[in-house]
CSV table of C-alpha atoms in Angstrom, one decimal:
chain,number,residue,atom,x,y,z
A,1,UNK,CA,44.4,-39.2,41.4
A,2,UNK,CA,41.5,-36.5,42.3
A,3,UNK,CA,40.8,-35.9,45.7
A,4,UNK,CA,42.8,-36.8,48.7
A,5,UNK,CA,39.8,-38.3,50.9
A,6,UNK,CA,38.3,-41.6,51.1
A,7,UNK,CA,35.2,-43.5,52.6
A,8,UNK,CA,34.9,-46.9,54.2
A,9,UNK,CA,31.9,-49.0,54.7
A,10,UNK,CA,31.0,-51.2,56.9
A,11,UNK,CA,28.2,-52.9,55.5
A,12,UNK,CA,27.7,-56.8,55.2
A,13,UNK,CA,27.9,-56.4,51.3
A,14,UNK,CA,31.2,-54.6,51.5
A,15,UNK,CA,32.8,-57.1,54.1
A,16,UNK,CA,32.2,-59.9,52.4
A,17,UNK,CA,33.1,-58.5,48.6
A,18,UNK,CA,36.6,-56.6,50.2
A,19,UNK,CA,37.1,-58.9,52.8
A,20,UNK,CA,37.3,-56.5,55.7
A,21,UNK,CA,35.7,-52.8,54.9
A,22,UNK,CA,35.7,-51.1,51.5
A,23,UNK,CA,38.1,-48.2,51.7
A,24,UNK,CA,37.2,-46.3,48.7
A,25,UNK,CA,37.4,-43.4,46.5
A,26,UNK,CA,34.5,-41.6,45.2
A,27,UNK,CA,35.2,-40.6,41.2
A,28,UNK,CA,32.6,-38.8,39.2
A,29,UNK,CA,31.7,-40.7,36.2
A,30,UNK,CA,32.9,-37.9,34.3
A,31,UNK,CA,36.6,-38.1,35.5
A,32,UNK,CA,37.1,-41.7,34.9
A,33,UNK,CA,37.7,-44.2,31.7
A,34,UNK,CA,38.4,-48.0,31.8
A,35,UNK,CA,40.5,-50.2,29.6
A,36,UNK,CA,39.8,-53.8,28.9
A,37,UNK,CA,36.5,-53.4,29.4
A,38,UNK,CA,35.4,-56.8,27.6
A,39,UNK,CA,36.7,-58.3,31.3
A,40,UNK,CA,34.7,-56.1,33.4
A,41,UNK,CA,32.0,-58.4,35.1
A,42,UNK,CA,28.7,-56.9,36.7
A,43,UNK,CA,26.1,-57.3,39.8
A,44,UNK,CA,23.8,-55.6,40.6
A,45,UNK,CA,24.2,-56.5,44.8
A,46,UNK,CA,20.9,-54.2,45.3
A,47,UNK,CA,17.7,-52.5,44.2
A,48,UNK,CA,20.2,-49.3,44.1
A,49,UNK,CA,23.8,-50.2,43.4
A,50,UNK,CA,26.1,-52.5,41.0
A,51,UNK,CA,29.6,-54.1,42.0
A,52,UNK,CA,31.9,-54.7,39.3
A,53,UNK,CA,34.8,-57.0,39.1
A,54,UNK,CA,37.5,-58.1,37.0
A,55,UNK,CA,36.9,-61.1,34.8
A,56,UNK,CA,40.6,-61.8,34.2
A,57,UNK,CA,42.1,-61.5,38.0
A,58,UNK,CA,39.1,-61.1,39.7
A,59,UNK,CA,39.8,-57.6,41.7
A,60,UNK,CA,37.2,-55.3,42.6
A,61,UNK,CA,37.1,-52.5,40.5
A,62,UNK,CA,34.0,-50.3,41.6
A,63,UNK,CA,30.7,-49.7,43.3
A,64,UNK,CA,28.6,-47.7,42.0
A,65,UNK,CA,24.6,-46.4,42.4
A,66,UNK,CA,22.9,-47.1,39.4
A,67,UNK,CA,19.4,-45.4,41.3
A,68,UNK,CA,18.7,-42.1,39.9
A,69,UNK,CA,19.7,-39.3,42.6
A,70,UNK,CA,22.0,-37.4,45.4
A,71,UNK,CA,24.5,-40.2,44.7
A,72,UNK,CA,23.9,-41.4,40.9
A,73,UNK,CA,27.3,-41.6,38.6
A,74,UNK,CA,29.7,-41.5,41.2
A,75,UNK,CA,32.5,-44.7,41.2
A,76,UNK,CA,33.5,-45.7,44.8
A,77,UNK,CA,37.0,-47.3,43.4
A,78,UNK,CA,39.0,-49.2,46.4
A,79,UNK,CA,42.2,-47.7,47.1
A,80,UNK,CA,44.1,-50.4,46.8
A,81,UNK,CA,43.7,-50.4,43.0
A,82,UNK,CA,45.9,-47.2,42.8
A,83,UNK,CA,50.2,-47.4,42.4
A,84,UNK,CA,50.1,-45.2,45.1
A,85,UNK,CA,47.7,-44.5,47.5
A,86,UNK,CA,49.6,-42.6,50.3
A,87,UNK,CA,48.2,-39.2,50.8
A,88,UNK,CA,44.8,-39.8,51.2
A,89,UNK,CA,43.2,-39.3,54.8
A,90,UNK,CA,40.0,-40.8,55.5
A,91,UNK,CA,36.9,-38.8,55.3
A,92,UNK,CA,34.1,-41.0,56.8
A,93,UNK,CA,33.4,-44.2,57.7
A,94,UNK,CA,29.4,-45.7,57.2
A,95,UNK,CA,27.1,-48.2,58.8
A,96,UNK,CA,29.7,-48.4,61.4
A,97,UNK,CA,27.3,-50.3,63.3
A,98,UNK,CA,28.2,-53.6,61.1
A,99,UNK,CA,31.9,-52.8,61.9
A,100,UNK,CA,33.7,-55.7,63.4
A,101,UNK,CA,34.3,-54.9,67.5
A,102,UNK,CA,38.3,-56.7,66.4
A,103,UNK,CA,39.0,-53.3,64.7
A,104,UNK,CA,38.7,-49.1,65.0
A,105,UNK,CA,40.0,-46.8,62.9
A,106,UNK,CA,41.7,-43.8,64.3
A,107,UNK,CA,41.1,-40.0,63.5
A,108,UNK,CA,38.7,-37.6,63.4
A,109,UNK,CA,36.2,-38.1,61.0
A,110,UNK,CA,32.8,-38.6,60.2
A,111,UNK,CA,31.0,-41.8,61.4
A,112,UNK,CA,27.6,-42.7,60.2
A,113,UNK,CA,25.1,-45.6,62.3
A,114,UNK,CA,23.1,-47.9,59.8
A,115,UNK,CA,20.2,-45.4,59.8
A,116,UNK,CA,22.5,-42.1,59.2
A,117,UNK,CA,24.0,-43.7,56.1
A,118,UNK,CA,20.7,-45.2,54.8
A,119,UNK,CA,18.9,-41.9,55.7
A,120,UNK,CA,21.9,-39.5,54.0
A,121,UNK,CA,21.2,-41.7,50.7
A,122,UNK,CA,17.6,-41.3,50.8
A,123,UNK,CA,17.2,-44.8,51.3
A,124,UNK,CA,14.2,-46.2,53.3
A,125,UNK,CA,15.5,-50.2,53.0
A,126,UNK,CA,18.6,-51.5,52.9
């Protein structure tokens, strides 16, 4: 598995397609490959980003910015979708603003407000 850091987001999107926060992986479009892709289902959930699904058991497989820039081609893949995910360490966590008050992560790392992560993506709407 490359890297050994992940994100989480916070957003409204995120919540409701993972249920709680996305923890995710970013993967370069260049590192990854998929099988059975004639079950991969599609949606594009803004002006600048796709979800993607599978058809057959219905977990989330990916989000990914289809918007040409800083962030274009990367896979955010949810960690649960690896055999084993111990390891990693969380990097940052975004539009923590949206994150319920019921939870908090603990560490040191990066946390981004609504306008930090919006802003960092070049991004002037959400």
């Amino acid at each position: 598995m490359p890297g050994t850091s992940y994100g989480i987001c916070h957003c409204t999107m995120c919540q409701r397609w993972a249920g709680s926060a996305l923890f995710a992986i970013t993967i370069p479009e260049v590192d990854i490959t998929f099988s059975g892709i004639h079950a991969i289902q599609r949606f594009q959930s803004s002006g600048w980003a796709e979800r993607a699904w599978c058809g057959t058991c219905g977990s989330s497989l990916w989000y990914k910015v289809t918007e040409k820039g800083q962030h274009f081609g990367g896979y955010e893949i949810p960690i649960g979708l690896f055999d084993d995910a111990n390891g990693l360490v969380i990097a940052h966590e975004i539009f923590i603003d949206r994150k319920p008050d019921a939870f908090a992560l603990a560490g040191d790392h990066e946390r981004l407000s609504d306008a930090e992560t919006l802003s960092r993506l070049g991004i002037t709407e959400e």
